[in-house]
Amino acid sequence: MTGGYFEIQNISGGYGSGRVVRDVSISIGRGEVVCLLGRNGVGKSTLAKLSCGFLRPMSGGVRLAGVEITGKRPSENLTQGLTYCPQERVVFDDLTVAENLSLMRTDRRLDEFEPYFRAFPRLSERRGQHAGTLSGGEKKLLSFVRGLSEGSAMAIIDEPTEGVQFENVVRMAELMLAQKEAGASFLVVEQNLTLVDRVADRIVIMDHGEIVLSAAASELDRRQILAHLTV
């Protein structure tokens, strides 16, 4: 599969000698949001890690803007314009909210985060608190804001809405769509169809480490999607 801004090409891999993902290809265009769905344990998060450098593929490769990035470290990929927001260990608990947001920046001022603070006032109220004192949903919001604020041309976001209240899910969608309109691309691993309905241009569904369905979001109804998400 070729022609996309971000291309996962026949990726296989997993942990140690265990193969979790099998020959998966996904192509994402500029300004496109692809939502990756599937039941728990089918390989979605593993694919995300293989795609951004946290795991090395057994075979296949990844290209960003036509440049091969397979095997590069996540920090290298970030400098090339690829952001990754993980499902687990999403924040540094011993740092404050403000420190989590500004950690990798030379300027520790938070002025540029004001639009995010307006969207998520709880983060603004808690900017001086240690991130470890936040609820699970608040940690997800913090990770999401940190990721979007990097302004990368491509972002892989794993389960961003886990534990997040409905109204904040809607705001997350609005922020993603604003960046999409500016040309940013997203691969979103998600179970929450509230977010998927609002942002997805295309839906890819995995099962047993393989893609079992890939189609434009407009071509699928909820029953078709749910049929793949339930046992």
PDB file of C-alpha atoms in Angstrom:
ATOM      1  CA  MET A   1       0.000   0.000   0.000  1.00  0.00           C
ATOM      2  CA  THR A   2       1.637   3.227  -1.131  1.00  0.00           C
ATOM      3  CA  GLY A   3       0.907   6.904  -1.662  1.00  0.00           C
ATOM      4  CA  GLY A   4       0.146   8.047   1.880  1.00  0.00           C
ATOM      5  CA  TYR A   5       1.878  10.593   4.057  1.00  0.00           C
ATOM      6  CA  PHE A   6       2.331   7.931   6.755  1.00  0.00           C
ATOM      7  CA  GLU A   7       2.695   4.373   5.542  1.00  0.00           C
ATOM      8  CA  ILE A   8       2.761   1.153   7.534  1.00  0.00           C
ATOM      9  CA  GLN A   9       3.974  -1.416   5.040  1.00  0.00           C
ATOM     10  CA  ASN A  10       3.457  -5.147   5.689  1.00  0.00           C
ATOM     11  CA  ILE A  11       4.435  -4.833   9.348  1.00  0.00           C
ATOM     12  CA  SER A  12       4.789  -7.960  11.473  1.00  0.00           C
ATOM     13  CA  GLY A  13       6.092  -8.076  15.010  1.00  0.00           C
ATOM     14  CA  GLY A  14       5.456  -8.454  18.701  1.00  0.00           C
ATOM     15  CA  TYR A  15       7.424  -9.196  21.853  1.00  0.00           C
ATOM     16  CA  GLY A  16      10.512 -11.387  21.832  1.00  0.00           C
ATOM     17  CA  SER A  17       9.846 -14.173  19.363  1.00  0.00           C
ATOM     18  CA  GLY A  18       6.085 -13.855  19.754  1.00  0.00           C
ATOM     19  CA  ARG A  19       4.345 -12.524  16.648  1.00  0.00           C
ATOM     20  CA  VAL A  20       1.320 -10.409  17.596  1.00  0.00           C
ATOM     21  CA  VAL A  21       0.859  -8.325  14.430  1.00  0.00           C
ATOM     22  CA  ARG A  22       0.857 -10.107  11.075  1.00  0.00           C
ATOM     23  CA  ASP A  23       1.534  -8.382   7.765  1.00  0.00           C
ATOM     24  CA  VAL A  24      -0.436  -5.186   8.416  1.00  0.00           C
ATOM     25  CA  SER A  25      -0.472  -2.276   5.981  1.00  0.00           C
ATOM     26  CA  ILE A  26      -2.165   1.083   6.550  1.00  0.00           C
ATOM     27  CA  SER A  27      -1.686   4.251   4.487  1.00  0.00           C
ATOM     28  CA  ILE A  28      -2.725   7.627   5.909  1.00  0.00           C
ATOM     29  CA  GLY A  29      -2.923  10.765   3.789  1.00  0.00           C
ATOM     30  CA  ARG A  30      -2.205  14.342   4.811  1.00  0.00           C
ATOM     31  CA  GLY A  31      -5.067  15.717   6.853  1.00  0.00           C
ATOM     32  CA  GLU A  32      -6.637  12.282   7.287  1.00  0.00           C
ATOM     33  CA  VAL A  33      -7.810  10.618  10.513  1.00  0.00           C
ATOM     34  CA  VAL A  34      -7.751   6.823  10.557  1.00  0.00           C
ATOM     35  CA  CYS A  35      -9.311   5.125  13.578  1.00  0.00           C
ATOM     36  CA  LEU A  36      -8.009   1.657  14.429  1.00  0.00           C
ATOM     37  CA  LEU A  37     -10.603  -0.474  16.189  1.00  0.00           C
ATOM     38  CA  GLY A  38     -10.816  -4.007  17.510  1.00  0.00           C
ATOM     39  CA  ARG A  39     -11.456  -6.044  20.616  1.00  0.00           C
ATOM     40  CA  ASN A  40      -8.966  -6.027  23.486  1.00  0.00           C
ATOM     41  CA  GLY A  41      -5.830  -8.046  22.844  1.00  0.00           C
ATOM     42  CA  VAL A  42      -5.974  -8.184  19.038  1.00  0.00           C
ATOM     43  CA  GLY A  43      -2.717  -6.256  18.494  1.00  0.00           C
ATOM     44  CA  LYS A  44      -3.774  -2.612  18.132  1.00  0.00           C
ATOM     45  CA  SER A  45      -1.387  -1.174  20.731  1.00  0.00           C
ATOM     46  CA  THR A  46       1.399  -3.450  19.522  1.00  0.00           C
ATOM     47  CA  LEU A  47       0.924  -2.085  16.015  1.00  0.00           C
ATOM     48  CA  ALA A  48       1.085   1.467  17.371  1.00  0.00           C
ATOM     49  CA  LYS A  49       4.383   0.710  19.114  1.00  0.00           C
ATOM     50  CA  LEU A  50       5.804  -0.992  16.027  1.00  0.00           C
ATOM     51  CA  SER A  51       4.854   2.045  13.963  1.00  0.00           C
ATOM     52  CA  CYS A  52       6.586   4.683  16.072  1.00  0.00           C
ATOM     53  CA  GLY A  53       9.775   2.977  17.223  1.00  0.00           C
ATOM     54  CA  PHE A  54       8.944   1.542  20.643  1.00  0.00           C
ATOM     55  CA  LEU A  55       9.119  -1.956  19.150  1.00  0.00           C
ATOM     56  CA  ARG A  56      11.239  -3.081  16.212  1.00  0.00           C
ATOM     57  CA  PRO A  57       9.308  -4.912  13.486  1.00  0.00           C
ATOM     58  CA  MET A  58      10.224  -8.483  12.560  1.00  0.00           C
ATOM     59  CA  SER A  59       9.427  -7.570   8.968  1.00  0.00           C
ATOM     60  CA  GLY A  60       7.936  -4.709   7.007  1.00  0.00           C
ATOM     61  CA  GLY A  61       8.566  -1.005   7.404  1.00  0.00           C
ATOM     62  CA  VAL A  62       7.241   2.468   8.137  1.00  0.00           C
ATOM     63  CA  ARG A  63       7.588   5.631   6.059  1.00  0.00           C
ATOM     64  CA  LEU A  64       6.827   9.205   7.032  1.00  0.00           C
ATOM     65  CA  ALA A  65       6.568  11.776   4.251  1.00  0.00           C
ATOM     66  CA  GLY A  66       8.380   9.334   1.976  1.00  0.00           C
ATOM     67  CA  VAL A  67      11.274   8.807   4.410  1.00  0.00           C
ATOM     68  CA  GLU A  68      12.008   5.385   5.895  1.00  0.00           C
ATOM     69  CA  ILE A  69      11.788   5.543   9.696  1.00  0.00           C
ATOM     70  CA  THR A  70      11.726   1.822  10.499  1.00  0.00           C
ATOM     71  CA  GLY A  71      13.866   1.086  13.534  1.00  0.00           C
ATOM     72  CA  LYS A  72      14.449   4.703  14.493  1.00  0.00           C
ATOM     73  CA  ARG A  73      14.021   5.687  18.137  1.00  0.00           C
ATOM     74  CA  PRO A  74      10.826   7.510  19.149  1.00  0.00           C
ATOM     75  CA  SER A  75      12.864  10.631  19.960  1.00  0.00           C
ATOM     76  CA  GLU A  76      14.273  10.629  16.424  1.00  0.00           C
ATOM     77  CA  ASN A  77      10.811  10.155  14.970  1.00  0.00           C
ATOM     78  CA  LEU A  78       9.510  13.072  17.011  1.00  0.00           C
ATOM     79  CA  THR A  79      12.070  15.382  15.449  1.00  0.00           C
ATOM     80  CA  GLN A  80      10.833  14.159  12.054  1.00  0.00           C
ATOM     81  CA  GLY A  81       7.255  15.067  12.952  1.00  0.00           C
ATOM     82  CA  LEU A  82       5.778  11.901  14.481  1.00  0.00           C
ATOM     83  CA  THR A  83       4.101  12.171  17.893  1.00  0.00           C
ATOM     84  CA  TYR A  84       3.087   9.139  19.972  1.00  0.00           C
ATOM     85  CA  CYS A  85       0.687   9.192  22.915  1.00  0.00           C
ATOM     86  CA  PRO A  86       0.791   5.769  24.625  1.00  0.00           C
ATOM     87  CA  GLN A  87      -2.073   3.898  26.227  1.00  0.00           C
ATOM     88  CA  GLU A  88      -0.146   3.239  29.442  1.00  0.00           C
ATOM     89  CA  ARG A  89       2.302   5.276  31.527  1.00  0.00           C
ATOM     90  CA  VAL A  90       0.926   8.380  29.876  1.00  0.00           C
ATOM     91  CA  VAL A  91       2.426  10.990  32.244  1.00  0.00           C
ATOM     92  CA  PHE A  92       5.306  11.475  34.678  1.00  0.00           C
ATOM     93  CA  ASP A  93       3.618  11.124  38.056  1.00  0.00           C
ATOM     94  CA  ASP A  94       6.391  12.853  40.020  1.00  0.00           C
ATOM     95  CA  LEU A  95       6.219  16.007  37.897  1.00  0.00           C
ATOM     96  CA  THR A  96       3.530  18.650  38.044  1.00  0.00           C
ATOM     97  CA  VAL A  97       0.986  19.116  35.289  1.00  0.00           C
ATOM     98  CA  ALA A  98       2.909  22.198  34.132  1.00  0.00           C
ATOM     99  CA  GLU A  99       6.216  20.320  34.156  1.00  0.00           C
ATOM    100  CA  ASN A 100       4.714  17.458  32.149  1.00  0.00           C
ATOM    101  CA  LEU A 101       3.601  19.919  29.499  1.00  0.00           C
ATOM    102  CA  SER A 102       6.849  21.877  29.279  1.00  0.00           C
ATOM    103  CA  LEU A 103       9.358  19.078  29.952  1.00  0.00           C
ATOM    104  CA  MET A 104      10.868  18.855  26.470  1.00  0.00           C
ATOM    105  CA  ARG A 105      10.683  22.573  25.717  1.00  0.00           C
ATOM    106  CA  THR A 106      13.315  25.254  26.077  1.00  0.00           C
ATOM    107  CA  ASP A 107      10.626  27.763  27.055  1.00  0.00           C
ATOM    108  CA  ARG A 108       8.764  26.651  30.186  1.00  0.00           C
ATOM    109  CA  ARG A 109       6.034  29.281  29.807  1.00  0.00           C
ATOM    110  CA  LEU A 110       2.528  27.899  29.385  1.00  0.00           C
ATOM    111  CA  ASP A 111       1.022  30.678  27.251  1.00  0.00           C
ATOM    112  CA  GLU A 112       0.587  28.451  24.218  1.00  0.00           C
ATOM    113  CA  PHE A 113      -1.407  25.969  26.291  1.00  0.00           C
ATOM    114  CA  GLU A 114      -4.168  28.468  27.074  1.00  0.00           C
ATOM    115  CA  PRO A 115      -6.482  27.146  24.306  1.00  0.00           C
ATOM    116  CA  TYR A 116      -6.138  23.671  25.838  1.00  0.00           C
ATOM    117  CA  PHE A 117      -6.709  24.993  29.342  1.00  0.00           C
ATOM    118  CA  ARG A 118      -9.898  26.651  28.121  1.00  0.00           C
ATOM    119  CA  ALA A 119     -11.024  23.340  26.654  1.00  0.00           C
ATOM    120  CA  PHE A 120     -10.061  21.407  29.796  1.00  0.00           C
ATOM    121  CA  PRO A 121     -10.295  23.797  32.781  1.00  0.00           C
ATOM    122  CA  ARG A 122      -9.495  20.972  35.196  1.00  0.00           C
ATOM    123  CA  LEU A 123      -5.935  20.831  33.869  1.00  0.00           C
ATOM    124  CA  SER A 124      -5.560  24.568  34.318  1.00  0.00           C
ATOM    125  CA  GLU A 125      -6.776  24.333  37.905  1.00  0.00           C
ATOM    126  CA  ARG A 126      -4.305  21.545  38.634  1.00  0.00           C
ATOM    127  CA  ARG A 127      -1.269  22.820  36.755  1.00  0.00           C
ATOM    128  CA  GLY A 128       0.733  23.032  39.993  1.00  0.00           C
ATOM    129  CA  GLN A 129      -0.219  19.539  41.212  1.00  0.00           C
ATOM    130  CA  HIS A 130       1.807  16.406  40.695  1.00  0.00           C
ATOM    131  CA  ALA A 131       0.390  14.420  37.781  1.00  0.00           C
ATOM    132  CA  GLY A 132       0.265  11.338  39.987  1.00  0.00           C
ATOM    133  CA  THR A 133      -2.604  12.913  41.929  1.00  0.00           C
ATOM    134  CA  LEU A 134      -4.807  13.154  38.822  1.00  0.00           C
ATOM    135  CA  SER A 135      -7.552  10.695  38.006  1.00  0.00           C
ATOM    136  CA  GLY A 136      -7.027   8.247  35.161  1.00  0.00           C
ATOM    137  CA  GLY A 137      -9.171  10.333  32.840  1.00  0.00           C
ATOM    138  CA  GLU A 138      -7.314  13.523  33.749  1.00  0.00           C
ATOM    139  CA  LYS A 139      -3.984  11.838  33.021  1.00  0.00           C
ATOM    140  CA  LYS A 140      -5.327  10.899  29.591  1.00  0.00           C
ATOM    141  CA  LEU A 141      -6.275  14.527  28.963  1.00  0.00           C
ATOM    142  CA  LEU A 142      -2.805  15.661  30.027  1.00  0.00           C
ATOM    143  CA  SER A 143      -1.159  13.174  27.669  1.00  0.00           C
ATOM    144  CA  PHE A 144      -3.497  14.208  24.856  1.00  0.00           C
ATOM    145  CA  VAL A 145      -2.769  17.911  25.339  1.00  0.00           C
ATOM    146  CA  ARG A 146       0.967  17.323  25.513  1.00  0.00           C
ATOM    147  CA  GLY A 147       0.805  15.300  22.299  1.00  0.00           C
ATOM    148  CA  LEU A 148      -1.322  17.727  20.300  1.00  0.00           C
ATOM    149  CA  SER A 149       0.696  20.716  21.497  1.00  0.00           C
ATOM    150  CA  GLU A 150       3.790  19.267  19.814  1.00  0.00           C
ATOM    151  CA  GLY A 151       2.174  20.280  16.533  1.00  0.00           C
ATOM    152  CA  SER A 152       3.492  17.250  14.644  1.00  0.00           C
ATOM    153  CA  ALA A 153       2.322  16.529  11.137  1.00  0.00           C
ATOM    154  CA  MET A 154       1.497  12.955  12.207  1.00  0.00           C
ATOM    155  CA  ALA A 155       0.289  11.636  15.565  1.00  0.00           C
ATOM    156  CA  ILE A 156      -0.391   8.113  16.801  1.00  0.00           C
ATOM    157  CA  ILE A 157      -2.731   8.271  19.784  1.00  0.00           C
ATOM    158  CA  ASP A 158      -3.527   5.072  21.713  1.00  0.00           C
ATOM    159  CA  GLU A 159      -6.866   4.921  23.593  1.00  0.00           C
ATOM    160  CA  PRO A 160      -7.045   8.677  24.325  1.00  0.00           C
ATOM    161  CA  THR A 161     -10.581   8.642  25.775  1.00  0.00           C
ATOM    162  CA  GLU A 162     -10.167   5.845  28.334  1.00  0.00           C
ATOM    163  CA  GLY A 163     -11.781   7.140  31.551  1.00  0.00           C
ATOM    164  CA  VAL A 164     -12.546  10.562  30.010  1.00  0.00           C
ATOM    165  CA  GLN A 165     -15.951  12.172  30.530  1.00  0.00           C
ATOM    166  CA  PHE A 166     -18.252  12.558  27.524  1.00  0.00           C
ATOM    167  CA  GLU A 167     -18.034  16.352  27.304  1.00  0.00           C
ATOM    168  CA  ASN A 168     -14.245  16.160  27.285  1.00  0.00           C
ATOM    169  CA  VAL A 169     -14.323  13.502  24.564  1.00  0.00           C
ATOM    170  CA  VAL A 170     -16.298  15.965  22.446  1.00  0.00           C
ATOM    171  CA  ARG A 171     -13.696  18.675  23.111  1.00  0.00           C
ATOM    172  CA  MET A 172     -10.887  16.277  22.220  1.00  0.00           C
ATOM    173  CA  ALA A 173     -12.599  15.647  18.897  1.00  0.00           C
ATOM    174  CA  GLU A 174     -12.904  19.377  18.243  1.00  0.00           C
ATOM    175  CA  LEU A 175      -9.202  19.944  18.900  1.00  0.00           C
ATOM    176  CA  MET A 176      -8.214  17.054  16.648  1.00  0.00           C
ATOM    177  CA  LEU A 177     -10.442  18.309  13.838  1.00  0.00           C
ATOM    178  CA  ALA A 178      -8.894  21.778  14.098  1.00  0.00           C
ATOM    179  CA  GLN A 179      -5.416  20.286  13.623  1.00  0.00           C
ATOM    180  CA  LYS A 180      -6.711  18.070  10.824  1.00  0.00           C
ATOM    181  CA  GLU A 181      -7.986  21.160   9.025  1.00  0.00           C
ATOM    182  CA  ALA A 182      -4.449  22.557   9.286  1.00  0.00           C
ATOM    183  CA  GLY A 183      -3.105  19.420   7.575  1.00  0.00           C
ATOM    184  CA  ALA A 184      -2.226  17.128  10.504  1.00  0.00           C
ATOM    185  CA  SER A 185      -2.779  13.367  10.178  1.00  0.00           C
ATOM    186  CA  PHE A 186      -3.789  10.923  12.901  1.00  0.00           C
ATOM    187  CA  LEU A 187      -3.845   7.213  13.616  1.00  0.00           C
ATOM    188  CA  VAL A 188      -6.147   6.801  16.614  1.00  0.00           C
ATOM    189  CA  VAL A 189      -6.435   3.489  18.449  1.00  0.00           C
ATOM    190  CA  GLU A 190      -9.863   3.718  20.015  1.00  0.00           C
ATOM    191  CA  GLN A 191     -12.859   1.866  21.438  1.00  0.00           C
ATOM    192  CA  ASN A 192     -15.043   4.902  22.094  1.00  0.00           C
ATOM    193  CA  LEU A 193     -17.379   5.341  19.139  1.00  0.00           C
ATOM    194  CA  THR A 194     -18.291   8.842  20.347  1.00  0.00           C
ATOM    195  CA  LEU A 195     -14.834   9.987  19.271  1.00  0.00           C
ATOM    196  CA  VAL A 196     -14.721   7.751  16.202  1.00  0.00           C
ATOM    197  CA  ASP A 197     -18.038   9.105  14.889  1.00  0.00           C
ATOM    198  CA  ARG A 198     -16.724  12.661  15.140  1.00  0.00           C
ATOM    199  CA  VAL A 199     -13.218  12.385  13.720  1.00  0.00           C
ATOM    200  CA  ALA A 200     -12.758   9.290  11.553  1.00  0.00           C
ATOM    201  CA  ASP A 201     -12.285   9.615   7.816  1.00  0.00           C
ATOM    202  CA  ARG A 202     -11.509   5.932   7.605  1.00  0.00           C
ATOM    203  CA  ILE A 203     -11.945   2.991   9.935  1.00  0.00           C
ATOM    204  CA  VAL A 204      -9.615   0.002  10.144  1.00  0.00           C
ATOM    205  CA  ILE A 205     -10.582  -2.989  12.264  1.00  0.00           C
ATOM    206  CA  MET A 206      -8.113  -5.615  13.508  1.00  0.00           C
ATOM    207  CA  ASP A 207      -8.635  -9.132  14.798  1.00  0.00           C
ATOM    208  CA  HIS A 208      -5.993 -11.713  15.734  1.00  0.00           C
ATOM    209  CA  GLY A 209      -3.209  -9.399  14.606  1.00  0.00           C
ATOM    210  CA  GLU A 210      -4.589  -8.826  11.128  1.00  0.00           C
ATOM    211  CA  ILE A 211      -6.803  -6.283   9.392  1.00  0.00           C
ATOM    212  CA  VAL A 212     -10.278  -7.695   8.829  1.00  0.00           C
ATOM    213  CA  LEU A 213     -11.993  -4.524   7.598  1.00  0.00           C
ATOM    214  CA  SER A 214     -10.861  -1.196   6.137  1.00  0.00           C
ATOM    215  CA  ALA A 215     -13.327   1.319   4.720  1.00  0.00           C
ATOM    216  CA  ALA A 216     -14.297   4.966   4.632  1.00  0.00           C
ATOM    217  CA  ALA A 217     -16.210   5.862   7.783  1.00  0.00           C
ATOM    218  CA  SER A 218     -19.107   7.063   5.635  1.00  0.00           C
ATOM    219  CA  GLU A 219     -19.475   3.567   4.178  1.00  0.00           C
ATOM    220  CA  LEU A 220     -19.957   1.820   7.529  1.00  0.00           C
ATOM    221  CA  ASP A 221     -22.875   1.861   9.925  1.00  0.00           C
ATOM    222  CA  ARG A 222     -22.552   1.220  13.632  1.00  0.00           C
ATOM    223  CA  ARG A 223     -23.917  -2.309  13.389  1.00  0.00           C
ATOM    224  CA  GLN A 224     -21.116  -3.312  11.032  1.00  0.00           C
ATOM    225  CA  ILE A 225     -18.535  -1.866  13.396  1.00  0.00           C
ATOM    226  CA  LEU A 226     -20.034  -3.385  16.544  1.00  0.00           C
ATOM    227  CA  ALA A 227     -20.140  -6.806  14.910  1.00  0.00           C
ATOM    228  CA  HIS A 228     -16.337  -6.781  14.975  1.00  0.00           C
ATOM    229  CA  LEU A 229     -16.015  -5.365  18.484  1.00  0.00           C
ATOM    230  CA  THR A 230     -18.119  -7.917  20.352  1.00  0.00           C
ATOM    231  CA  VAL A 231     -17.282 -11.535  21.052  1.00  0.00           C
TER     232      VAL A 231
END
